[in-house]
Tab-separated table of C-alpha atoms and ligand atoms in Angstrom:
chain	number	residue	atom	x	y	z
A	1	MET	CA	41.168	18.967	42.775
A	2	ARG	CA	41.365	15.361	42.377
A	3	ASN	CA	37.816	15.108	42.661
A	4	VAL	CA	37.416	17.770	39.859
A	5	GLY	CA	39.902	15.806	37.691
A	6	ILE	CA	37.760	12.573	38.405
A	7	GLN	CA	34.444	14.455	37.646
A	8	CYS	CA	35.710	15.661	34.445
A	9	PHE	CA	37.014	12.372	33.308
A	10	PHE	CA	33.538	10.920	34.198
A	11	CYS	CA	31.769	13.441	32.246
A	12	GLY	CA	33.973	13.271	29.602
A	13	SER	CA	33.540	9.591	29.166
A	14	LEU	CA	29.622	9.703	29.650
A	15	THR	CA	29.590	12.240	26.699
A	16	PHE	CA	31.790	9.800	24.618
A	17	GLY	CA	29.604	7.056	25.481
A	18	ILE	CA	26.524	9.125	24.531
A	19	CYS	CA	27.812	10.086	21.107
A	20	THR	CA	29.025	6.561	20.366
A	21	ALA	CA	25.490	5.185	21.272
A	22	LEU	CA	23.684	7.751	19.155
A	23	LEU	CA	26.218	7.153	16.353
A	24	PHE	CA	25.464	3.665	16.986
A	25	LEU	CA	21.593	4.155	16.595
A	26	CYS	CA	21.755	6.396	13.613
A	27	PHE	CA	23.671	3.445	11.747
A	28	HIS	CA	21.387	0.691	12.700
A	29	TYR	CA	18.446	2.914	11.954
A	30	ASN	CA	19.661	3.692	8.376
A	31	GLN	CA	20.328	-0.152	7.975
A	32	VAL	CA	17.047	-1.087	9.379
A	33	SER	CA	14.985	1.854	7.461
A	34	LYS	CA	15.997	0.128	4.040
A	35	TRP	CA	13.648	-2.577	4.659
A	36	GLN	CA	11.234	-0.348	6.476
A	37	GLU	CA	7.800	0.107	4.970
A	38	GLN	CA	7.790	2.421	1.847
A	39	PRO	CA	4.523	4.728	1.302
A	40	ARG	CA	3.013	1.545	-0.567
A	41	GLU	CA	0.559	3.710	-2.480
A	42	VAL	CA	2.927	6.149	-4.003
A	43	ASN	CA	6.659	5.687	-4.198
A	44	ALA	CA	7.755	6.149	-7.929
A	45	ALA	CA	11.356	5.702	-7.510
A	46	LEU	CA	11.832	4.698	-10.908
A	47	LEU	CA	9.646	7.312	-12.677
A	48	ASP	CA	11.099	10.530	-13.872
A	49	GLU	CA	11.565	13.278	-11.349
A	50	LYS	CA	8.493	15.401	-12.227
A	51	LEU	CA	6.182	12.267	-12.564
A	52	GLN	CA	7.341	11.282	-8.964
A	53	GLN	CA	6.711	14.467	-7.692
A	54	HIS	CA	3.453	14.600	-8.984
A	55	ILE	CA	1.948	11.175	-7.610
A	56	SER	CA	3.814	11.167	-4.443
A	57	ARG	CA	3.266	14.810	-3.440
A	58	GLY	CA	0.717	16.095	-5.909
A	59	SER	CA	3.057	19.300	-6.479
A	60	ARG	CA	1.094	20.281	-9.833
A	61	LYS	CA	-1.192	22.078	-7.928
A	62	THR	CA	-0.450	24.820	-5.422
A	63	PRO	CA	-1.400	24.147	-1.949
A	64	THR	CA	-4.241	25.728	-0.186
A	65	SER	CA	-3.984	28.672	2.281
A	66	HIS	CA	-3.840	26.422	5.047
A	67	VAL	CA	-0.300	25.419	4.292
A	68	ARG	CA	2.374	28.180	5.234
A	69	VAL	CA	6.264	27.867	5.098
A	70	GLN	CA	7.010	28.196	8.825
A	71	ARG	CA	9.539	25.783	9.890
A	72	PRO	CA	9.944	25.355	13.801
A	73	HIS	CA	13.009	26.714	15.143
A	74	LYS	CA	15.443	25.820	17.955
A	75	ASP	CA	13.083	26.155	20.599
A	76	GLU	CA	10.366	24.277	18.887
A	77	THR	CA	8.199	21.981	21.274
A	78	LYS	CA	8.972	18.313	21.769
A	79	GLU	CA	5.712	17.525	19.573
A	80	GLN	CA	6.660	19.288	16.636
A	81	ARG	CA	10.078	18.322	16.485
A	82	PRO	CA	9.247	14.985	14.321
A	83	LEU	CA	7.460	17.020	11.999
A	84	LEU	CA	10.581	18.450	10.788
A	85	LYS	CA	11.009	15.310	8.980
A	86	LEU	CA	8.252	16.556	6.609
A	87	ASN	CA	10.537	19.402	5.237
A	88	LYS	CA	8.240	21.160	3.156
A	89	ASP	CA	5.601	24.104	3.367
A	90	PHE	CA	3.985	23.464	6.610
A	91	ASN	CA	1.915	25.427	9.162
A	92	TYR	CA	3.987	24.577	12.311
A	93	THR	CA	2.375	26.883	14.485
A	94	ASP	CA	-1.278	25.638	14.457
A	95	LEU	CA	-1.035	23.237	17.323
A	96	GLU	CA	-4.336	21.234	16.144
A	97	VAL	CA	-2.588	20.671	12.658
A	98	VAL	CA	0.594	19.563	14.216
A	99	HIS	CA	-1.091	17.378	16.649
A	100	GLY	CA	-3.435	15.851	13.889
A	101	PHE	CA	-0.480	15.348	11.819
A	102	LEU	CA	1.215	13.427	14.789
A	103	LYS	CA	-2.015	11.454	15.616
A	104	TYR	CA	-2.971	10.551	12.268
A	105	GLY	CA	-0.382	11.485	9.567
A	106	PHE	CA	-2.657	14.261	7.731
A	107	ASN	CA	-4.030	17.554	7.950
A	108	VAL	CA	-7.105	16.865	10.691
A	109	VAL	CA	-8.180	20.781	10.662
A	110	ILE	CA	-9.276	20.199	6.635
A	111	SER	CA	-10.675	16.795	7.339
A	112	LYS	CA	-12.955	18.121	9.883
A	113	SER	CA	-13.807	20.989	7.584
A	114	LEU	CA	-14.727	18.837	4.646
A	115	GLY	CA	-17.099	16.699	7.189
A	116	ASN	CA	-18.980	13.367	6.262
A	117	GLU	CA	-18.753	13.726	2.260
A	118	ARG	CA	-17.895	15.896	-0.600
A	119	HIS	CA	-17.579	15.994	-4.269
A	120	VAL	CA	-14.300	14.898	-5.697
A	121	PRO	CA	-13.348	15.655	-9.400
A	122	ASP	CA	-13.974	13.066	-12.002
A	123	THR	CA	-10.143	12.082	-12.873
A	124	ARG	CA	-10.996	9.470	-15.520
A	125	ASN	CA	-9.722	9.819	-18.786
A	126	LYS	CA	-12.641	11.158	-21.218
A	127	MET	CA	-12.892	7.986	-23.174
A	128	CYS	CA	-13.805	6.021	-20.087
A	129	ARG	CA	-17.076	8.001	-19.507
A	130	LYS	CA	-18.155	6.184	-22.820
A	131	LYS	CA	-17.467	2.642	-21.653
A	132	HIS	CA	-20.566	0.437	-20.935
A	133	TYR	CA	-20.578	-2.108	-18.386
A	134	PRO	CA	-22.809	-5.193	-18.501
A	135	ALA	CA	-25.877	-4.720	-16.688
A	136	ARG	CA	-25.612	-7.943	-14.524
A	137	LEU	CA	-22.429	-7.526	-12.751
A	138	PRO	CA	-21.265	-9.743	-9.967
A	139	THR	CA	-21.972	-8.111	-6.355
A	140	ALA	CA	-19.195	-6.737	-4.141
A	141	SER	CA	-18.552	-6.778	-0.193
A	142	ILE	CA	-16.046	-3.726	0.250
A	143	ILE	CA	-13.879	-4.282	3.305
A	144	ILE	CA	-12.418	-1.687	5.121
A	145	CYS	CA	-10.239	-2.317	8.384
A	146	PHE	CA	-9.000	0.613	10.494
A	147	HIS	CA	-6.965	1.244	13.323
A	148	ASN	CA	-7.323	4.634	15.075
A	149	GLU	CA	-8.400	6.144	11.993
A	150	GLU	CA	-9.371	9.937	11.968
A	151	PHE	CA	-13.241	9.797	12.054
A	152	ASN	CA	-14.523	11.988	9.322
A	153	ALA	CA	-11.734	10.283	6.920
A	154	LEU	CA	-13.265	7.037	7.895
A	155	PHE	CA	-16.556	8.195	7.440
A	156	ARG	CA	-15.832	9.962	3.986
A	157	THR	CA	-14.662	6.572	2.871
A	158	VAL	CA	-18.059	4.881	3.632
A	159	SER	CA	-20.287	7.575	2.386
A	160	SER	CA	-18.343	8.080	-0.887
A	161	VAL	CA	-18.899	4.557	-1.496
A	162	MET	CA	-22.262	4.435	-0.524
A	163	MET	CA	-22.997	7.509	-2.787
A	164	LEU	CA	-21.032	6.522	-5.755
A	165	THR	CA	-21.858	2.723	-5.963
A	166	PRO	CA	-25.151	1.338	-7.504
A	167	HIS	CA	-26.653	-0.441	-4.238
A	168	ARG	CA	-27.684	-3.452	-6.687
A	169	ILE	CA	-23.880	-4.427	-7.024
A	170	LEU	CA	-23.051	-3.209	-3.435
A	171	GLU	CA	-23.735	-6.335	-1.107
A	172	GLU	CA	-22.325	-4.978	1.818
A	173	ILE	CA	-19.653	-2.505	3.502
A	174	ILE	CA	-17.884	-4.423	6.170
A	175	LEU	CA	-15.990	-2.351	8.621
A	176	VAL	CA	-13.355	-4.103	10.849
A	177	ASP	CA	-12.423	-2.079	13.719
A	178	ASP	CA	-9.014	-3.463	14.582
A	179	MET	CA	-9.246	-2.733	18.201
A	180	SER	CA	-9.016	1.289	17.832
A	181	GLU	CA	-8.627	3.093	21.245
A	182	PHE	CA	-9.808	6.404	20.257
A	183	ASP	CA	-13.383	7.241	21.819
A	184	ASP	CA	-15.004	8.771	18.716
A	185	LEU	CA	-14.807	5.463	17.126
A	186	LYS	CA	-16.898	3.632	19.512
A	187	GLU	CA	-20.523	4.939	20.163
A	188	LYS	CA	-20.517	8.064	17.838
A	189	LEU	CA	-19.396	5.894	14.948
A	190	ASP	CA	-22.115	3.332	15.607
A	191	TYR	CA	-24.565	6.321	15.707
A	192	HIS	CA	-23.380	8.080	12.817
A	193	LEU	CA	-23.552	4.684	10.859
A	194	GLU	CA	-27.039	4.084	11.595
A	195	ILE	CA	-28.178	6.008	8.308
A	196	PHE	CA	-26.457	3.171	6.409
A	197	ARG	CA	-28.266	0.517	8.456
A	198	GLY	CA	-28.870	-2.662	6.110
A	199	LYS	CA	-25.742	-2.024	4.158
A	200	ILE	CA	-22.886	-1.913	6.807
A	201	LYS	CA	-21.642	-4.533	9.175
A	202	LEU	CA	-19.244	-3.230	11.790
A	203	ILE	CA	-17.098	-6.074	13.173
A	204	ARG	CA	-14.840	-5.064	16.279
A	205	THR	CA	-12.066	-7.373	16.982
A	206	ASN	CA	-11.139	-8.045	20.648
A	207	LYS	CA	-7.378	-7.766	20.289
A	208	ARG	CA	-5.133	-5.670	17.756
A	209	GLU	CA	-4.983	-8.252	15.019
A	210	GLY	CA	-3.036	-5.977	12.393
A	211	LEU	CA	-4.126	-5.286	8.924
A	212	ILE	CA	-3.582	-8.782	7.657
A	213	ARG	CA	-5.586	-10.606	9.882
A	214	ALA	CA	-8.460	-7.822	10.243
A	215	ARG	CA	-8.875	-8.320	6.439
A	216	LEU	CA	-9.238	-11.944	7.087
A	217	ILE	CA	-11.900	-11.594	9.586
A	218	GLY	CA	-13.611	-9.175	7.303
A	219	ALA	CA	-13.254	-11.472	4.557
A	220	SER	CA	-14.559	-14.641	6.487
A	221	ARG	CA	-17.916	-12.486	7.180
A	222	ALA	CA	-18.514	-11.533	3.515
A	223	SER	CA	-21.223	-12.503	1.197
A	224	GLY	CA	-20.895	-10.789	-1.894
A	225	ASP	CA	-19.267	-12.309	-5.084
A	226	VAL	CA	-16.521	-10.257	-4.987
A	227	LEU	CA	-14.163	-8.760	-2.082
A	228	VAL	CA	-13.005	-5.213	-2.614
A	229	PHE	CA	-10.421	-4.058	0.086
A	230	LEU	CA	-10.278	-0.384	0.775
A	231	ASP	CA	-8.094	1.526	3.306
A	232	SER	CA	-9.985	3.732	5.821
A	233	HIS	CA	-8.890	6.753	4.236
A	234	CYS	CA	-9.874	6.761	0.801
A	235	GLU	CA	-12.830	8.620	-1.338
A	236	VAL	CA	-13.946	6.480	-4.308
A	237	ASN	CA	-14.658	8.088	-7.801
A	238	LYS	CA	-17.360	7.957	-10.277
A	239	VAL	CA	-18.298	4.558	-11.665
A	240	TRP	CA	-15.235	3.259	-9.774
A	241	LEU	CA	-16.592	-0.243	-9.121
A	242	GLU	CA	-18.132	-1.069	-12.285
A	243	PRO	CA	-14.669	-1.562	-14.362
A	244	LEU	CA	-13.233	-4.017	-11.464
A	245	LEU	CA	-16.586	-6.038	-11.373
A	246	ALA	CA	-16.762	-6.378	-15.178
A	247	ALA	CA	-13.142	-7.565	-15.547
A	248	ILE	CA	-13.545	-10.351	-12.732
A	249	ARG	CA	-17.024	-11.230	-14.516
A	250	GLU	CA	-14.684	-12.078	-17.698
A	251	ASP	CA	-12.213	-13.907	-16.005
A	252	HIS	CA	-12.563	-15.280	-12.383
A	253	ARG	CA	-8.783	-15.366	-11.942
A	254	MET	CA	-8.702	-11.758	-12.545
A	255	VAL	CA	-7.424	-9.608	-9.675
A	256	VAL	CA	-7.732	-5.791	-10.254
A	257	CYS	CA	-6.735	-2.791	-8.669
A	258	PRO	CA	-7.915	0.983	-9.576
A	259	VAL	CA	-5.344	3.715	-10.440
A	260	ILE	CA	-4.788	5.169	-6.934
A	261	ASP	CA	-5.262	8.819	-7.069
A	262	VAL	CA	-3.649	11.076	-4.498
A	263	ILE	CA	-5.088	12.615	-1.640
A	264	ASP	CA	-2.720	15.323	-0.350
A	265	SER	CA	-2.070	14.708	3.379
A	266	ARG	CA	-1.399	18.515	3.892
A	267	THR	CA	-4.368	19.903	1.862
A	268	LEU	CA	-6.670	16.986	1.378
A	269	GLU	CA	-6.804	18.014	-2.116
A	270	TYR	CA	-7.814	15.227	-4.506
A	271	GLN	CA	-5.362	14.955	-7.588
A	272	PRO	CA	-5.296	12.554	-10.397
A	273	SER	CA	-2.302	9.941	-10.637
A	274	PRO	CA	-0.672	9.044	-13.979
A	275	LEU	CA	-0.887	5.742	-15.360
A	276	VAL	CA	1.845	3.452	-13.520
A	277	ARG	CA	2.367	-0.187	-12.962
A	278	GLY	CA	3.367	-1.765	-9.504
A	279	THR	CA	6.834	-3.224	-9.188
A	280	PHE	CA	9.440	-3.939	-6.461
A	281	ASN	CA	12.975	-3.944	-5.912
A	282	TRP	CA	15.211	-6.802	-4.471
A	283	ASN	CA	14.972	-5.108	-1.110
A	284	LEU	CA	11.216	-5.954	-1.498
A	285	GLN	CA	10.418	-2.389	-1.590
A	286	PHE	CA	7.124	-1.622	-3.742
A	287	LYS	CA	7.212	1.155	-6.019
A	288	TRP	CA	5.303	2.508	-8.896
A	289	ASP	CA	7.005	2.177	-12.211
A	290	THR	CA	6.467	3.563	-15.658
A	291	VAL	CA	4.092	1.907	-18.192
A	292	PHE	CA	5.409	0.249	-21.581
A	293	PRO	CA	4.024	2.512	-24.600
A	294	TYR	CA	2.193	-0.297	-25.992
A	295	GLU	CA	0.313	-1.105	-22.805
A	296	VAL	CA	-1.486	2.595	-23.942
A	297	GLU	CA	-1.556	2.103	-27.525
A	298	GLY	CA	-4.177	0.980	-29.857
A	299	LEU	CA	-7.986	1.742	-29.856
A	300	GLU	CA	-8.427	1.743	-26.004
A	301	GLY	CA	-5.493	3.873	-25.473
A	302	PRO	CA	-5.255	5.173	-22.099
A	303	THR	CA	-8.062	3.164	-20.884
A	304	ARG	CA	-6.453	-0.226	-21.551
A	305	PRO	CA	-5.552	-2.423	-18.418
A	306	ILE	CA	-2.293	-2.141	-17.661
A	307	ARG	CA	-0.537	-5.635	-16.503
A	308	SER	CA	0.965	-5.016	-13.141
A	309	PRO	CA	3.903	-7.229	-11.840
A	310	ALA	CA	2.515	-6.452	-8.232
A	311	MET	CA	0.021	-4.516	-6.452
A	312	ALA	CA	0.370	-1.716	-3.764
A	313	GLY	CA	-1.801	-3.627	-1.397
A	314	GLY	CA	-4.382	-1.089	-0.181
A	315	ILE	CA	-7.032	-1.379	-2.583
A	316	PHE	CA	-7.937	-4.149	-4.717
A	317	ALA	CA	-10.930	-6.388	-5.960
A	318	MET	CA	-10.810	-10.262	-6.108
A	319	LYS	CA	-13.372	-12.634	-6.427
A	320	ARG	CA	-14.216	-14.114	-3.080
A	321	HIS	CA	-14.143	-17.724	-3.956
A	322	TYR	CA	-10.731	-17.165	-5.690
A	323	PHE	CA	-9.439	-15.466	-2.834
A	324	ASN	CA	-10.114	-18.399	-0.818
A	325	GLU	CA	-9.023	-21.245	-3.426
A	326	LEU	CA	-5.609	-19.247	-3.628
A	327	GLY	CA	-4.957	-19.462	0.103
A	328	GLN	CA	-6.136	-16.018	1.077
A	329	TYR	CA	-3.266	-14.114	3.128
A	330	ASP	CA	-0.776	-15.678	5.160
A	331	LYS	CA	-2.135	-15.445	8.690
A	332	ASP	CA	0.790	-15.864	10.446
A	333	MET	CA	2.262	-12.483	8.961
A	334	ASN	CA	1.968	-9.774	11.492
A	335	PHE	CA	0.239	-6.277	11.490
A	336	TRP	CA	1.069	-4.745	8.274
A	337	GLY	CA	3.462	-5.137	5.174
A	338	GLY	CA	4.852	-7.490	2.713
A	339	GLU	CA	1.156	-9.124	2.274
A	340	ASN	CA	0.905	-7.392	-0.919
A	341	LEU	CA	4.090	-8.659	-2.833
A	342	GLU	CA	3.227	-12.027	-1.332
A	343	LEU	CA	-0.309	-12.104	-2.946
A	344	SER	CA	0.906	-10.758	-5.882
A	345	LEU	CA	3.591	-13.429	-6.475
A	346	ARG	CA	1.013	-16.167	-5.466
A	347	ILE	CA	-1.553	-14.623	-8.013
A	348	TRP	CA	1.001	-14.509	-11.152
A	349	MET	CA	3.156	-17.555	-9.996
A	350	CYS	CA	-0.059	-19.778	-9.347
A	351	GLY	CA	-2.471	-19.140	-12.469
A	352	GLY	CA	-3.847	-15.791	-11.988
A	353	GLN	CA	-3.348	-12.093	-13.355
A	354	LEU	CA	-3.024	-8.493	-12.158
A	355	PHE	CA	-4.232	-5.565	-13.828
A	356	ILE	CA	-4.536	-1.932	-12.861
A	357	LEU	CA	-7.849	-0.691	-14.604
A	358	PRO	CA	-7.295	3.032	-15.723
A	359	CYS	CA	-10.907	3.922	-15.689
A	360	SER	CA	-11.542	2.798	-12.032
A	361	ARG	CA	-10.024	5.533	-9.719
A	362	VAL	CA	-9.965	5.751	-5.884
A	363	GLY	CA	-8.354	8.582	-3.877
A	364	HIS	CA	-6.203	7.499	-1.055
A	365	ILE	CA	-4.692	9.781	1.637
A	366	ASN	CA	-0.959	9.404	1.447
A	367	LYS	CA	-0.378	9.571	5.391
A	368	GLU	CA	3.010	10.716	6.578
A	369	HIS	CA	4.152	8.217	9.054
A	370	ILE	CA	5.845	10.701	10.973
A	371	VAL	CA	6.417	8.959	14.114
A	372	ASN	CA	8.688	5.916	14.592
A	373	ARG	CA	6.997	2.632	13.800
A	374	THR	CA	9.263	0.226	15.271
A	375	GLY	CA	6.858	-2.452	15.689
A	376	VAL	CA	5.870	-1.921	11.819
A	377	THR	CA	9.630	-2.329	10.572
A	378	ARG	CA	9.773	-5.699	12.725
A	379	ALA	CA	6.530	-6.990	11.201
A	380	VAL	CA	7.510	-5.856	7.544
A	381	THR	CA	10.868	-7.823	7.945
A	382	TYR	CA	9.330	-10.936	9.653
A	383	ASN	CA	6.416	-10.922	6.374
A	384	ASN	CA	8.883	-10.023	4.029
A	385	LEU	CA	11.245	-12.985	5.321
A	386	ARG	CA	8.073	-15.423	5.249
A	387	LEU	CA	7.388	-14.591	1.520
A	388	VAL	CA	11.258	-14.887	0.487
A	389	HIS	CA	11.410	-18.263	2.053
A	390	VAL	CA	8.167	-19.457	0.393
A	391	TRP	CA	8.303	-17.792	-3.022
A	392	LEU	CA	11.687	-16.663	-4.291
A	393	GLY	CA	13.308	-20.576	-4.332
A	394	GLU	CA	17.087	-19.972	-5.310
A	395	TYR	CA	16.388	-16.220	-5.709
A	396	LYS	CA	16.249	-15.523	-1.926
A	397	GLU	CA	20.164	-15.352	-2.078
A	398	GLN	CA	19.733	-12.018	-4.311
A	399	VAL	CA	17.849	-10.599	-1.248
A	400	PHE	CA	20.229	-11.851	1.564
A	401	LEU	CA	23.293	-10.635	-0.858
A	402	ARG	CA	22.095	-7.248	-0.194
A	403	ARG	CA	21.191	-7.792	3.455
A	404	PRO	CA	23.300	-10.470	4.667
A	405	ARG	CA	21.900	-9.859	8.405
A	406	LEU	CA	18.332	-11.080	7.286
A	407	ARG	CA	19.865	-14.875	6.864
A	408	SER	CA	19.665	-15.063	10.756
A	409	ILE	CA	16.369	-13.502	11.624
A	410	PRO	CA	13.533	-15.837	12.845
A	411	TYR	CA	10.534	-15.875	10.271
A	412	GLY	CA	8.159	-18.598	12.235
A	413	ASN	CA	6.592	-21.809	10.659
A	414	ILE	CA	6.008	-21.556	6.901
A	415	SER	CA	5.180	-25.256	6.364
A	416	GLU	CA	1.260	-24.585	5.620
A	417	ARG	CA	2.352	-21.861	3.076
A	418	VAL	CA	4.897	-24.325	1.350
A	419	GLU	CA	2.427	-26.682	1.552
A	420	LEU	CA	-0.165	-24.514	-0.254
A	421	ARG	CA	2.332	-23.535	-2.829
A	422	LYS	CA	2.685	-27.411	-3.766
A	423	GLN	CA	-1.055	-27.980	-3.799
A	424	LEU	CA	-1.924	-24.958	-6.039
A	425	GLY	CA	0.982	-26.017	-8.568
A	426	CYS	CA	2.506	-23.143	-8.742
A	427	LYS	CA	5.269	-21.986	-11.190
A	428	SER	CA	8.827	-20.884	-10.248
A	429	PHE	CA	10.076	-17.490	-9.204
A	430	GLN	CA	12.338	-17.663	-12.251
A	431	TRP	CA	9.094	-18.012	-14.457
A	432	TYR	CA	7.631	-14.808	-12.778
A	433	LEU	CA	10.969	-13.126	-13.576
A	434	GLU	CA	11.188	-14.426	-17.191
A	435	THR	CA	7.527	-13.746	-17.856
A	436	VAL	CA	6.042	-11.320	-15.753
A	437	PHE	CA	8.806	-9.092	-14.621
A	438	PRO	CA	11.668	-9.282	-16.402
A	439	GLU	CA	12.856	-5.723	-15.558
A	440	LEU	CA	13.636	-6.506	-12.102
A	441	GLU	CA	16.886	-5.203	-11.609
A	442	ASP	CA	19.560	-7.625	-11.539
A	443	SER	CA	22.352	-7.672	-8.986
A	444	LYS	CA	24.975	-6.777	-11.502
A	445	ASN	CA	23.664	-3.179	-11.055
A	446	SER	CA	24.477	-3.233	-7.419
A	447	SER	CA	27.663	-3.287	-5.914
A	448	LYS	CA	26.929	-6.450	-3.841
A	449	GLY	CA	26.649	-9.852	-5.537
A	450	LYS	CA	28.206	-8.861	-8.877
A	451	GLN	CA	28.879	-12.623	-9.855
A	452	ILE	CA	25.310	-13.439	-10.230
A	453	ILE	CA	24.323	-13.799	-14.021
A	454	PHE	CA	20.675	-13.486	-14.640
A	455	ILE	CA	19.227	-15.806	-17.323
A	456	TYR	CA	16.327	-13.258	-18.477
A	457	LYS	CA	19.281	-10.981	-19.530
A	458	GLY	CA	19.133	-10.422	-23.108
A	459	LEU	CA	15.697	-11.873	-23.523
A	460	LYS	CA	14.047	-8.484	-22.422
A	461	SER	CA	12.039	-7.592	-25.733
A	462	PRO	CA	11.169	-10.859	-27.067
A	463	LEU	CA	9.775	-11.891	-23.829
A	464	LEU	CA	7.932	-8.795	-23.758
A	465	LEU	CA	6.447	-8.853	-27.211
A	466	GLN	CA	5.703	-12.662	-26.808
A	467	HIS	CA	3.698	-11.860	-23.670
A	468	LYS	CA	2.088	-8.633	-24.831
A	469	GLU	CA	0.194	-11.394	-26.875
A	470	LYS	CA	-0.238	-13.830	-24.309
A	471	TYR	CA	-1.657	-11.682	-21.714
A	472	LYS	CA	-3.950	-9.839	-24.002
A	473	PHE	CA	-6.768	-8.815	-22.020
A	474	GLY	CA	-10.274	-9.380	-22.807
A	475	THR	CA	-12.008	-6.026	-22.732
A	476	SER	CA	-15.164	-5.427	-21.050
B	1	UDP	N1	-4.851	-0.899	9.896
B	1	UDP	C1	-5.529	-2.003	10.340
B	1	UDP	N2	-4.611	-2.607	11.713
B	1	UDP	C2	-3.093	-2.117	11.834
B	1	UDP	C3	-2.712	-1.348	11.016
B	1	UDP	C4	-3.604	-0.738	9.712
B	1	UDP	O1	-6.771	-2.188	10.507
B	1	UDP	O2	-2.537	-2.734	12.588
B	1	UDP	C5	-5.474	-0.451	8.664
B	1	UDP	C6	-5.408	1.078	8.706
B	1	UDP	O3	-6.390	1.841	9.802
B	1	UDP	C7	-5.520	1.360	7.202
B	1	UDP	C8	-5.286	0.026	6.485
B	1	UDP	O4	-5.123	-0.820	7.696
B	1	UDP	O5	-6.936	1.214	6.882
B	1	UDP	C9	-3.756	0.236	6.011
B	1	UDP	O6	-2.989	0.953	6.842
B	1	UDP	P1	-2.155	2.379	6.121
B	1	UDP	O7	-2.939	3.289	5.630
B	1	UDP	O8	-1.124	2.760	7.464
B	1	UDP	O9	-1.143	1.689	5.309
B	1	UDP	P2	-0.705	2.580	3.969
B	1	UDP	O10	-1.693	3.016	3.108
B	1	UDP	O11	0.377	3.331	4.543
B	1	UDP	O12	-0.334	1.413	3.230
B	2	MN	MN1	-3.525	4.034	3.879
């Protein structure tokens, strides 16, 4: 009897312990996930709901027949369980689809059926079709890094560039295999790339470098005038490169991004995105934001370049010499994340400009990052802290007020980047807030840090008008 009592007590304590641990984990996860990566290409938190739905899920068009509502129930397999996070129309019974989602973050069955290349709809505004670009444009090196990418998606990225880029402006495509493990990315890839021989350089890293250092490796091997970075699951659209190169030709400190169209992760349908600009919040989460009406007014209307406080990071073009002169990337940042905001701040604060060009469009698969990416989360925190300490000055307090825990997290040695900032003679973050991004929400809106008053408050409209003129873009 006493033994039974002890056993009951023991089991009870164990259950209580497990529950407490689970609760703690849940709480911890919530805290950390605020700093977790956002889907960088589409996260339109500030846009109205309809617009958000459109660019983040592409819900305007009905999904194709492959997708059925069939959520797993209690006895779902262990593999299927994480897919519950998708919480939307999804065929949970097709195991190939399920495994594909877990492995690659999108519908592999459809990707395979699409094969190496396909035609995508021309999503540009009609006015773009009438635009002419100079015959003499700089040449471009397209840099595509990949780690464990789905073969067909990667191949479509390369072949769409080959098909839709005039070869006189395409210096080369540099593929950087960041230590992928999947077999089909080895000899099979070499074999298939043979048809593009002469235009392709394939570099394989001998350890996993992460996106940031993999891009640096690609850039160091490039010889084109302009570096164009693409993710390894993109499809470019008609006349995508010319607007980017023409803008850089006019101003070598101009960094430009295409509009990133959505390739739906479930259907792989190519859908147009609305015109948006890139911004971020005090948690340093990138998001898409509405464009000011004046940005799409005038003769050029919706083809007019959009001034963007930040870039999503996956796809942009920048003169090669300018990339080097401006300090490339912070090579001590890990894996993925944060580098897009760091570069955006560096561009604006150190004499450059960042624009989105509506007449250039590139589709990107919005992967569903379903599996837990603890390593990535850690890297994003580390990378963000590096940028906070190098670029935010006294405004770093705004970040710490919201996440006090971050004050004590190590971020490595930043002396080289601080020195770079000095050498480049960059302006302050206060200047950036006043001049480029006055809308960054101030701490008054949040429960923490009410005491901080922002100097740009009340200056919004005059500054914007003033800068509308200041940053008038030389059109092509
Ligand atoms: N990538 C890489 N090494 C890494 C992580 C990512 O080369 O350690 C590549 C990845 O294959 C993709 C690009 O970097 O081509 C951007 O990654 P991802 O698409 O996951 O980023 P997102 O689009 O979600 O911002
Ligand atoms: Mn991507």
